[in-house]
PDB file of C-alpha atoms and ligand atoms in Angstrom:
ATOM      1  CA  MET U  20       5.424 -19.623  -1.835  1.00  0.00           C
ATOM      2  CA  PRO U  21       1.854 -19.834  -3.814  1.00  0.00           C
ATOM      3  CA  GLY U  22      -0.555 -20.868  -1.660  1.00  0.00           C
ATOM      4  CA  VAL U  23       0.615 -18.408   1.626  1.00  0.00           C
ATOM      5  CA  THR U  24      -2.085 -16.245   1.779  1.00  0.00           C
ATOM      6  CA  ARG U  25      -0.875 -13.031   2.923  1.00  0.00           C
ATOM      7  CA  LEU U  26      -3.047 -11.086   3.670  1.00  0.00           C
ATOM      8  CA  SER U  27      -6.459 -11.847   4.760  1.00  0.00           C
ATOM      9  CA  VAL U  28      -9.645  -8.938   5.364  1.00  0.00           C
ATOM     10  CA  ARG U  29     -12.802 -10.250   6.051  1.00  0.00           C
ATOM     11  CA  ASN U  30     -15.972  -8.178   5.690  1.00  0.00           C
ATOM     12  CA  ILE U  31     -14.119  -5.187   7.087  1.00  0.00           C
ATOM     13  CA  ARG U  32     -16.500  -2.561   8.163  1.00  0.00           C
ATOM     14  CA  LYS U  33     -15.745   1.492   9.621  1.00  0.00           C
ATOM     15  CA  SER U  34     -18.009   4.310  10.119  1.00  0.00           C
ATOM     16  CA  PHE U  35     -16.478   7.920  11.278  1.00  0.00           C
ATOM     17  CA  GLY U  36     -19.738   9.155  13.458  1.00  0.00           C
ATOM     18  CA  SER U  37     -23.126   7.959  11.497  1.00  0.00           C
ATOM     19  CA  HIS U  38     -20.773   7.976   8.019  1.00  0.00           C
ATOM     20  CA  GLU U  39     -20.564   4.719   6.550  1.00  0.00           C
ATOM     21  CA  VAL U  40     -17.152   4.432   4.313  1.00  0.00           C
ATOM     22  CA  LEU U  41     -16.486   0.419   3.870  1.00  0.00           C
ATOM     23  CA  LYS U  42     -19.576  -1.551   4.373  1.00  0.00           C
ATOM     24  CA  GLY U  43     -18.177  -4.736   4.391  1.00  0.00           C
ATOM     25  CA  ILE U  44     -15.503  -5.622   2.533  1.00  0.00           C
ATOM     26  CA  SER U  45     -13.656  -8.865   2.353  1.00  0.00           C
ATOM     27  CA  LEU U  46     -10.242  -9.276   0.253  1.00  0.00           C
ATOM     28  CA  ASP U  47      -7.185 -11.998   0.096  1.00  0.00           C
ATOM     29  CA  ALA U  48      -3.838 -11.744  -1.574  1.00  0.00           C
ATOM     30  CA  GLU U  49      -2.204 -15.093  -1.567  1.00  0.00           C
ATOM     31  CA  ASP U  50       1.924 -14.641  -1.924  1.00  0.00           C
ATOM     32  CA  GLY U  51       3.440 -12.912  -5.180  1.00  0.00           C
ATOM     33  CA  ASP U  52      -0.298 -11.421  -5.695  1.00  0.00           C
ATOM     34  CA  VAL U  53      -0.926  -7.955  -7.133  1.00  0.00           C
ATOM     35  CA  ILE U  54      -3.741  -6.457  -6.775  1.00  0.00           C
ATOM     36  CA  SER U  55      -5.098  -3.291  -7.546  1.00  0.00           C
ATOM     37  CA  LEU U  56      -7.840  -1.322  -6.069  1.00  0.00           C
ATOM     38  CA  LEU U  57      -9.635   1.020  -8.457  1.00  0.00           C
ATOM     39  CA  GLY U  58     -12.593   3.322  -7.863  1.00  0.00           C
ATOM     40  CA  ALA U  59     -13.656   7.182  -7.688  1.00  0.00           C
ATOM     41  CA  SER U  60     -12.774   9.860  -4.824  1.00  0.00           C
ATOM     42  CA  GLY U  61     -14.418   8.732  -2.092  1.00  0.00           C
ATOM     43  CA  SER U  62     -15.535   5.219  -2.278  1.00  0.00           C
ATOM     44  CA  GLY U  63     -13.011   4.063   0.274  1.00  0.00           C
ATOM     45  CA  LYS U  64      -9.739   2.820  -0.781  1.00  0.00           C
ATOM     46  CA  SER U  65      -7.591   4.870   1.842  1.00  0.00           C
ATOM     47  CA  THR U  66      -9.774   4.060   4.706  1.00  0.00           C
ATOM     48  CA  PHE U  67      -9.396   0.242   3.350  1.00  0.00           C
ATOM     49  CA  LEU U  68      -5.773   0.383   3.962  1.00  0.00           C
ATOM     50  CA  ARG U  69      -5.291   2.518   6.477  1.00  0.00           C
ATOM     51  CA  CYS U  70      -7.427   0.664   8.376  1.00  0.00           C
ATOM     52  CA  ILE U  71      -5.364  -2.586   6.874  1.00  0.00           C
ATOM     53  CA  ASN U  72      -2.364  -0.933   7.980  1.00  0.00           C
ATOM     54  CA  LEU U  73      -4.113  -0.130  11.825  1.00  0.00           C
ATOM     55  CA  LEU U  74      -3.900   4.327  10.624  1.00  0.00           C
ATOM     56  CA  GLU U  75      -7.653   3.339  11.596  1.00  0.00           C
ATOM     57  CA  THR U  76      -9.332   0.833  13.251  1.00  0.00           C
ATOM     58  CA  ALA U  77     -12.112  -0.951  11.858  1.00  0.00           C
ATOM     59  CA  THR U  78     -15.589  -0.949  13.009  1.00  0.00           C
ATOM     60  CA  ASP U  79     -15.757  -4.434  12.186  1.00  0.00           C
ATOM     61  CA  GLY U  80     -14.362  -7.642  10.693  1.00  0.00           C
ATOM     62  CA  GLU U  81     -11.254  -9.148  11.114  1.00  0.00           C
ATOM     63  CA  ILE U  82      -7.573  -9.015   9.700  1.00  0.00           C
ATOM     64  CA  PHE U  83      -5.121 -11.424   8.779  1.00  0.00           C
ATOM     65  CA  VAL U  84      -1.450 -10.413   8.077  1.00  0.00           C
ATOM     66  CA  ASP U  85       0.716 -13.875   7.101  1.00  0.00           C
ATOM     67  CA  GLY U  86      -1.537 -15.557   8.739  1.00  0.00           C
ATOM     68  CA  GLU U  87      -1.564 -14.140  11.932  1.00  0.00           C
ATOM     69  CA  GLN U  88      -4.995 -12.245  13.081  1.00  0.00           C
ATOM     70  CA  ILE U  89      -5.379  -8.509  14.488  1.00  0.00           C
ATOM     71  CA  ARG U  90      -6.405  -8.230  17.716  1.00  0.00           C
ATOM     72  CA  MET U  91      -9.260  -5.813  18.081  1.00  0.00           C
ATOM     73  CA  VAL U  92     -11.329  -4.534  21.353  1.00  0.00           C
ATOM     74  CA  ARG U  93     -15.521  -4.458  20.578  1.00  0.00           C
ATOM     75  CA  LYS U  94     -16.879  -2.285  23.114  1.00  0.00           C
ATOM     76  CA  ASN U  95     -20.217   0.890  22.603  1.00  0.00           C
ATOM     77  CA  GLY U  96     -19.176   0.581  19.381  1.00  0.00           C
ATOM     78  CA  GLN U  97     -16.150   2.121  19.694  1.00  0.00           C
ATOM     79  CA  SER U  98     -12.685  -0.256  18.805  1.00  0.00           C
ATOM     80  CA  ARG U  99      -9.265  -0.727  18.716  1.00  0.00           C
ATOM     81  CA  PRO U 100      -6.446  -3.076  18.450  1.00  0.00           C
ATOM     82  CA  GLU U 101      -5.977  -5.094  21.833  1.00  0.00           C
ATOM     83  CA  SER U 102      -2.075  -4.500  22.110  1.00  0.00           C
ATOM     84  CA  GLN U 103      -0.170  -1.961  20.914  1.00  0.00           C
ATOM     85  CA  LYS U 104       3.105  -4.523  20.515  1.00  0.00           C
ATOM     86  CA  GLN U 105       0.948  -6.244  18.478  1.00  0.00           C
ATOM     87  CA  VAL U 106       0.344  -3.344  16.501  1.00  0.00           C
ATOM     88  CA  ASP U 107       3.867  -2.192  15.675  1.00  0.00           C
ATOM     89  CA  HIS U 108       4.415  -5.970  14.732  1.00  0.00           C
ATOM     90  CA  ILE U 109       1.705  -5.692  12.020  1.00  0.00           C
ATOM     91  CA  ARG U 110       2.984  -2.198  10.626  1.00  0.00           C
ATOM     92  CA  SER U 111       6.851  -3.841  10.539  1.00  0.00           C
ATOM     93  CA  GLU U 112       5.199  -6.692   8.231  1.00  0.00           C
ATOM     94  CA  LEU U 113       3.003  -3.861   6.112  1.00  0.00           C
ATOM     95  CA  GLY U 114       5.130  -1.357   4.129  1.00  0.00           C
ATOM     96  CA  MET U 115       2.980   1.491   2.923  1.00  0.00           C
ATOM     97  CA  VAL U 116       3.419   3.819   0.194  1.00  0.00           C
ATOM     98  CA  PHE U 117       1.912   7.372   0.539  1.00  0.00           C
ATOM     99  CA  GLN U 118       1.011   9.454  -2.003  1.00  0.00           C
ATOM    100  CA  SER U 119       2.951  12.131  -0.947  1.00  0.00           C
ATOM    101  CA  PHE U 120       5.839  10.486  -0.150  1.00  0.00           C
ATOM    102  CA  ASN U 121       6.393  10.953   3.960  1.00  0.00           C
ATOM    103  CA  LEU U 122      10.054  10.984   3.939  1.00  0.00           C
ATOM    104  CA  TRP U 123      11.410  12.818   6.994  1.00  0.00           C
ATOM    105  CA  SER U 124      12.641  16.330   5.169  1.00  0.00           C
ATOM    106  CA  HIS U 125      15.703  16.520   8.387  1.00  0.00           C
ATOM    107  CA  MET U 126      17.019  12.726   7.337  1.00  0.00           C
ATOM    108  CA  THR U 127      19.195  12.353   4.453  1.00  0.00           C
ATOM    109  CA  ILE U 128      17.995   9.753   1.963  1.00  0.00           C
ATOM    110  CA  LEU U 129      20.075   7.283   3.558  1.00  0.00           C
ATOM    111  CA  GLN U 130      19.072   7.778   6.599  1.00  0.00           C
ATOM    112  CA  ASN U 131      15.639   7.544   5.692  1.00  0.00           C
ATOM    113  CA  VAL U 132      15.803   3.914   4.881  1.00  0.00           C
ATOM    114  CA  ILE U 133      18.100   2.172   7.927  1.00  0.00           C
ATOM    115  CA  GLU U 134      15.876   4.374  10.330  1.00  0.00           C
ATOM    116  CA  GLY U 135      13.031   1.166  10.526  1.00  0.00           C
ATOM    117  CA  PRO U 136      15.685  -1.615  10.373  1.00  0.00           C
ATOM    118  CA  VAL U 137      18.151   0.249  13.101  1.00  0.00           C
ATOM    119  CA  HIS U 138      15.631   1.999  15.549  1.00  0.00           C
ATOM    120  CA  VAL U 139      12.371  -0.230  15.370  1.00  0.00           C
ATOM    121  CA  LEU U 140      14.131  -3.776  14.358  1.00  0.00           C
ATOM    122  CA  LYS U 141      17.188  -2.626  16.207  1.00  0.00           C
ATOM    123  CA  ARG U 142      19.076  -4.317  13.852  1.00  0.00           C
ATOM    124  CA  PRO U 143      23.203  -3.700  13.461  1.00  0.00           C
ATOM    125  CA  LYS U 144      23.967  -0.309  11.869  1.00  0.00           C
ATOM    126  CA  ALA U 145      26.159  -1.720   9.506  1.00  0.00           C
ATOM    127  CA  GLU U 146      24.521  -4.346   7.481  1.00  0.00           C
ATOM    128  CA  CYS U 147      21.166  -1.794   7.454  1.00  0.00           C
ATOM    129  CA  ILE U 148      23.319   1.122   5.387  1.00  0.00           C
ATOM    130  CA  ALA U 149      24.772  -2.205   3.195  1.00  0.00           C
ATOM    131  CA  GLU U 150      21.421  -3.443   2.281  1.00  0.00           C
ATOM    132  CA  ALA U 151      20.027   0.595   2.220  1.00  0.00           C
ATOM    133  CA  GLU U 152      22.202   0.935  -0.141  1.00  0.00           C
ATOM    134  CA  ALA U 153      21.879  -2.575  -2.428  1.00  0.00           C
ATOM    135  CA  LEU U 154      17.374  -1.225  -2.001  1.00  0.00           C
ATOM    136  CA  LEU U 155      18.513   2.603  -2.962  1.00  0.00           C
ATOM    137  CA  ASP U 156      20.629   0.901  -5.892  1.00  0.00           C
ATOM    138  CA  LYS U 157      17.908  -1.351  -6.477  1.00  0.00           C
ATOM    139  CA  VAL U 158      15.477   1.858  -7.428  1.00  0.00           C
ATOM    140  CA  GLY U 159      18.259   4.132  -9.287  1.00  0.00           C
ATOM    141  CA  ILE U 160      18.763   6.594  -6.617  1.00  0.00           C
ATOM    142  CA  ALA U 161      21.549   5.510  -5.411  1.00  0.00           C
ATOM    143  CA  ASP U 162      23.774   8.508  -6.394  1.00  0.00           C
ATOM    144  CA  LYS U 163      21.161  10.542  -3.895  1.00  0.00           C
ATOM    145  CA  ARG U 164      21.874   8.824  -0.614  1.00  0.00           C
ATOM    146  CA  HIS U 165      23.723  11.473   1.034  1.00  0.00           C
ATOM    147  CA  ALA U 166      20.357  14.431  -0.424  1.00  0.00           C
ATOM    148  CA  TYR U 167      18.059  15.916   1.599  1.00  0.00           C
ATOM    149  CA  PRO U 168      14.204  14.769   0.188  1.00  0.00           C
ATOM    150  CA  ALA U 169      14.252  18.666  -1.024  1.00  0.00           C
ATOM    151  CA  HIS U 170      16.532  18.533  -3.004  1.00  0.00           C
ATOM    152  CA  LEU U 171      14.864  15.221  -5.407  1.00  0.00           C
ATOM    153  CA  SER U 172      12.180  15.320  -8.052  1.00  0.00           C
ATOM    154  CA  GLY U 173       9.384  14.056  -7.111  1.00  0.00           C
ATOM    155  CA  GLY U 174       9.627  10.618  -8.515  1.00  0.00           C
ATOM    156  CA  GLN U 175      13.315  10.232  -7.028  1.00  0.00           C
ATOM    157  CA  GLN U 176      11.571  10.795  -3.318  1.00  0.00           C
ATOM    158  CA  GLN U 177       8.664   8.040  -4.211  1.00  0.00           C
ATOM    159  CA  ARG U 178      11.514   5.534  -5.194  1.00  0.00           C
ATOM    160  CA  ALA U 179      12.960   6.723  -2.129  1.00  0.00           C
ATOM    161  CA  ALA U 180      10.205   5.966  -0.131  1.00  0.00           C
ATOM    162  CA  ILE U 181       9.640   2.997  -1.681  1.00  0.00           C
ATOM    163  CA  ALA U 182      13.059   1.937  -0.531  1.00  0.00           C
ATOM    164  CA  ARG U 183      12.427   3.113   3.134  1.00  0.00           C
ATOM    165  CA  ALA U 184       9.707   0.683   3.094  1.00  0.00           C
ATOM    166  CA  LEU U 185      11.437  -2.443   1.237  1.00  0.00           C
ATOM    167  CA  ALA U 186      13.991  -1.697   3.625  1.00  0.00           C
ATOM    168  CA  MET U 187      11.832  -3.563   7.000  1.00  0.00           C
ATOM    169  CA  LYS U 188      11.261  -6.592   4.475  1.00  0.00           C
ATOM    170  CA  PRO U 189       7.487  -6.253   4.386  1.00  0.00           C
ATOM    171  CA  LYS U 190       5.261  -9.289   3.681  1.00  0.00           C
ATOM    172  CA  VAL U 191       3.103  -6.847   1.946  1.00  0.00           C
ATOM    173  CA  MET U 192       3.392  -3.764   0.049  1.00  0.00           C
ATOM    174  CA  LEU U 193       0.734  -1.132   0.493  1.00  0.00           C
ATOM    175  CA  PHE U 194       0.600   1.525  -2.383  1.00  0.00           C
ATOM    176  CA  ASP U 195      -2.310   4.407  -1.695  1.00  0.00           C
ATOM    177  CA  GLU U 196      -2.224   6.147  -5.119  1.00  0.00           C
ATOM    178  CA  PRO U 197       1.860   6.334  -5.130  1.00  0.00           C
ATOM    179  CA  THR U 198       1.651   8.206  -8.880  1.00  0.00           C
ATOM    180  CA  SER U 199      -1.354  10.956  -8.287  1.00  0.00           C
ATOM    181  CA  ALA U 200       1.052  13.699  -7.000  1.00  0.00           C
ATOM    182  CA  LEU U 201       3.865  13.091  -9.600  1.00  0.00           C
ATOM    183  CA  ASP U 202       4.472  15.159 -12.552  1.00  0.00           C
ATOM    184  CA  PRO U 203       3.557  12.915 -15.949  1.00  0.00           C
ATOM    185  CA  GLU U 204       6.505  12.925 -17.006  1.00  0.00           C
ATOM    186  CA  LEU U 205       7.956  11.385 -13.216  1.00  0.00           C
ATOM    187  CA  VAL U 206       5.483   8.994 -13.532  1.00  0.00           C
ATOM    188  CA  GLY U 207       6.892   6.227 -15.978  1.00  0.00           C
ATOM    189  CA  GLU U 208      10.216   5.782 -13.203  1.00  0.00           C
ATOM    190  CA  VAL U 209       7.622   4.732 -10.359  1.00  0.00           C
ATOM    191  CA  LEU U 210       6.209   2.302 -11.809  1.00  0.00           C
ATOM    192  CA  ARG U 211       8.758   0.728 -13.305  1.00  0.00           C
ATOM    193  CA  VAL U 212      10.181   0.119  -9.753  1.00  0.00           C
ATOM    194  CA  MET U 213       6.902  -1.178  -8.831  1.00  0.00           C
ATOM    195  CA  ARG U 214       6.434  -3.630 -11.988  1.00  0.00           C
ATOM    196  CA  ALA U 215      10.535  -4.771 -11.057  1.00  0.00           C
ATOM    197  CA  LEU U 216       9.140  -5.172  -7.640  1.00  0.00           C
ATOM    198  CA  ALA U 217       5.710  -7.145  -8.941  1.00  0.00           C
ATOM    199  CA  GLU U 218       8.281  -9.449 -11.230  1.00  0.00           C
ATOM    200  CA  GLU U 219       9.696 -10.686  -8.254  1.00  0.00           C
ATOM    201  CA  GLY U 220       7.471 -11.304  -6.409  1.00  0.00           C
ATOM    202  CA  MET U 221       6.429  -9.201  -3.920  1.00  0.00           C
ATOM    203  CA  THR U 222       2.713  -9.527  -2.696  1.00  0.00           C
ATOM    204  CA  MET U 223       1.141  -6.000  -3.577  1.00  0.00           C
ATOM    205  CA  LEU U 224      -1.885  -3.849  -2.767  1.00  0.00           C
ATOM    206  CA  VAL U 225      -2.268  -1.300  -4.829  1.00  0.00           C
ATOM    207  CA  VAL U 226      -4.854   1.772  -5.141  1.00  0.00           C
ATOM    208  CA  THR U 227      -4.653   3.328  -8.964  1.00  0.00           C
ATOM    209  CA  HIS U 228      -5.617   5.658 -11.519  1.00  0.00           C
ATOM    210  CA  GLU U 229      -3.200   4.092 -13.928  1.00  0.00           C
ATOM    211  CA  MET U 230      -5.051   2.154 -15.733  1.00  0.00           C
ATOM    212  CA  SER U 231      -2.296   0.899 -17.669  1.00  0.00           C
ATOM    213  CA  PHE U 232      -0.121  -1.073 -14.413  1.00  0.00           C
ATOM    214  CA  ALA U 233      -3.770  -2.354 -13.147  1.00  0.00           C
ATOM    215  CA  ARG U 234      -4.512  -3.913 -16.746  1.00  0.00           C
ATOM    216  CA  ASN U 235      -0.651  -4.868 -17.702  1.00  0.00           C
ATOM    217  CA  VAL U 236       0.805  -5.485 -14.089  1.00  0.00           C
ATOM    218  CA  SER U 237      -1.622  -6.362 -11.746  1.00  0.00           C
ATOM    219  CA  ASN U 238      -2.765 -10.386 -11.798  1.00  0.00           C
ATOM    220  CA  ARG U 239      -6.050  -8.742 -10.145  1.00  0.00           C
ATOM    221  CA  VAL U 240      -8.313  -6.271 -10.404  1.00  0.00           C
ATOM    222  CA  VAL U 241     -10.637  -5.088  -7.205  1.00  0.00           C
ATOM    223  CA  PHE U 242     -12.844  -2.078  -8.584  1.00  0.00           C
ATOM    224  CA  MET U 243     -14.838  -0.577  -5.276  1.00  0.00           C
ATOM    225  CA  ARG U 244     -18.181   1.484  -5.712  1.00  0.00           C
ATOM    226  CA  GLN U 245     -19.494   3.373  -2.313  1.00  0.00           C
ATOM    227  CA  GLY U 246     -18.061   1.426  -0.042  1.00  0.00           C
ATOM    228  CA  LEU U 247     -18.463  -2.175  -0.867  1.00  0.00           C
ATOM    229  CA  VAL U 248     -16.275  -4.124  -3.394  1.00  0.00           C
ATOM    230  CA  ASP U 249     -18.981  -3.893  -6.872  1.00  0.00           C
ATOM    231  CA  SER U 250     -16.637  -6.551  -9.138  1.00  0.00           C
ATOM    232  CA  SER U 251     -13.076  -7.952  -8.896  1.00  0.00           C
ATOM    233  CA  GLY U 252     -11.568 -10.646 -11.562  1.00  0.00           C
ATOM    234  CA  THR U 253      -8.481 -10.797 -14.044  1.00  0.00           C
ATOM    235  CA  PRO U 254      -7.497  -7.591 -15.620  1.00  0.00           C
ATOM    236  CA  ASP U 255      -8.505  -9.543 -18.353  1.00  0.00           C
ATOM    237  CA  ASP U 256     -12.046 -10.152 -17.127  1.00  0.00           C
ATOM    238  CA  MET U 257     -12.296  -7.096 -15.484  1.00  0.00           C
ATOM    239  CA  PHE U 258     -10.579  -4.980 -19.212  1.00  0.00           C
ATOM    240  CA  GLY U 259     -13.034  -7.426 -21.322  1.00  0.00           C
ATOM    241  CA  SER U 260     -16.088  -8.497 -21.260  1.00  0.00           C
ATOM    242  CA  GLY U 261     -16.932  -9.641 -18.490  1.00  0.00           C
ATOM    243  CA  ALA U 262     -16.961  -5.426 -16.575  1.00  0.00           C
ATOM    244  CA  SER U 263     -19.785  -4.745 -14.566  1.00  0.00           C
ATOM    245  CA  PRO U 264     -21.656  -1.466 -15.972  1.00  0.00           C
ATOM    246  CA  ALA U 265     -20.636  -0.019 -13.156  1.00  0.00           C
ATOM    247  CA  PHE U 266     -16.369  -0.506 -14.097  1.00  0.00           C
ATOM    248  CA  ARG U 267     -17.374   0.034 -17.916  1.00  0.00           C
ATOM    249  CA  GLN U 268     -17.916   3.228 -16.798  1.00  0.00           C
ATOM    250  CA  PHE U 269     -15.555   3.848 -14.401  1.00  0.00           C
ATOM    251  CA  ILE U 270     -13.033   2.988 -16.912  1.00  0.00           C
ATOM    252  CA  GLY U 271     -14.627   4.742 -19.578  1.00  0.00           C
ATOM    253  CA  HIS U 272     -13.451   8.314 -17.416  1.00  0.00           C
ATOM    254  CA  PHE U 273      -9.951   6.759 -18.103  1.00  0.00           C
ATOM    255  CA  GLY U 274     -10.920   5.880 -22.258  1.00  0.00           C
ATOM    256  CA  GLY U 275      -7.213   7.314 -23.498  1.00  0.00           C
ATOM    257  CA  GLU U 276      -5.269   5.509 -21.159  1.00  0.00           C
ATOM    258  CA  GLN U 277      -5.893   2.389 -21.812  1.00  0.00           C
TER     259      GLN U 277
HETATM  260  P1  ADP I   4     -10.875   7.124  -1.977  1.00  0.00           P
HETATM  261  O1  ADP I   4      -9.189   6.845  -1.535  1.00  0.00           O
HETATM  262  O2  ADP I   4     -11.659   5.979  -2.748  1.00  0.00           O
HETATM  263  O3  ADP I   4     -10.559   7.889  -2.154  1.00  0.00           O
HETATM  264  P2  ADP I   4     -11.332   7.665   1.103  1.00  0.00           P
HETATM  265  O4  ADP I   4     -11.564   6.749   1.890  1.00  0.00           O
HETATM  266  O5  ADP I   4     -10.286   8.593   1.808  1.00  0.00           O
HETATM  267  O6  ADP I   4     -12.174   7.388  -0.035  1.00  0.00           O
HETATM  268  O7  ADP I   4     -12.906   8.459   1.257  1.00  0.00           O
HETATM  269  C1  ADP I   4     -14.394   7.698   1.631  1.00  0.00           C
HETATM  270  C2  ADP I   4     -15.431   8.639   2.793  1.00  0.00           C
HETATM  271  O8  ADP I   4     -14.860   8.272   3.787  1.00  0.00           O
HETATM  272  C3  ADP I   4     -15.271   9.990   1.980  1.00  0.00           C
HETATM  273  O9  ADP I   4     -16.642  10.511   1.868  1.00  0.00           O
HETATM  274  C4  ADP I   4     -14.220  10.514   3.342  1.00  0.00           C
HETATM  275  O10 ADP I   4     -14.959  11.797   3.062  1.00  0.00           O
HETATM  276  C5  ADP I   4     -14.623   9.594   4.207  1.00  0.00           C
HETATM  277  N1  ADP I   4     -13.367   9.579   5.219  1.00  0.00           N
HETATM  278  C6  ADP I   4     -11.944   9.573   5.012  1.00  0.00           C
HETATM  279  N2  ADP I   4     -11.665   9.822   6.401  1.00  0.00           N
HETATM  280  C7  ADP I   4     -12.164  10.410   6.988  1.00  0.00           C
HETATM  281  C8  ADP I   4     -11.697  11.026   9.033  1.00  0.00           C
HETATM  282  N3  ADP I   4     -10.901  10.644   9.692  1.00  0.00           N
HETATM  283  N4  ADP I   4     -13.107  11.517   9.327  1.00  0.00           N
HETATM  284  C9  ADP I   4     -14.556  11.327   8.371  1.00  0.00           C
HETATM  285  N5  ADP I   4     -14.650  11.260   7.117  1.00  0.00           N
HETATM  286  C10 ADP I   4     -13.687  10.462   6.630  1.00  0.00           C
HETATM  287 MG1   MG I   5      -7.827   8.019  -1.229  1.00  0.00          MG
END
């Protein structure tokens, strides 16, 4: 549904003690947008994603997921979500994929994928299993459904983590450096799955250092610097003559990979 705003973040700030890590960040993702979030280590990318899915509470600013505003209580410099029920609901609408896979090690891949739909969404188990098998097939690891995470390669584990997130039928997928922990030869298989998702129209916000993904898969690139959005635009603008000096310098470090 083009024109539907899936995620809207307005003027988010986040401090840890006296250290202000996010200094007023705004971002909108329309249905089907694939936004690459780039920036040097320490620029606040992970904190930004963690504020969106409420693993951290923003000190100030507003977040809307699929039009619903996350209600916050802010008093004496402290900040917390008003309703745990709303937090649970919002989290179920945001699929999150981390650098470190984060699969439950004591569960098989299939159990990992059905856990959320069965126990959080309380959906019928047989239906969840059928959907999980289709998702595992889609990410190319249907044959691993009864294996435990430790028996999978990093690339397979990350594809399982993507399937697990998709099983909740999220409105938006958030990725935090999904390929950074992988051996170079396994990066491609995860990027291919992400590219297929993008082509299906999934709304995605992706923190990545994969310049080829930013350039060729995303429709918007946002460059963060020291807790602010330095610049943003289409990949053609950002990687072309429209780049800010800071972004130009940043991508200079990735020279060979563009
Ligand atoms: P990035 O993901 O862009 O590398 P982060 O969001 O992880 O950046 O970190 C941004 C800054 O916030 C860093 O200086 C980091 O040390 C600080 N930071 C992140 N999380 C915490 C925390 N829980 N407590 C204190 N400082 C933090
Ligand atoms: Mg990070």
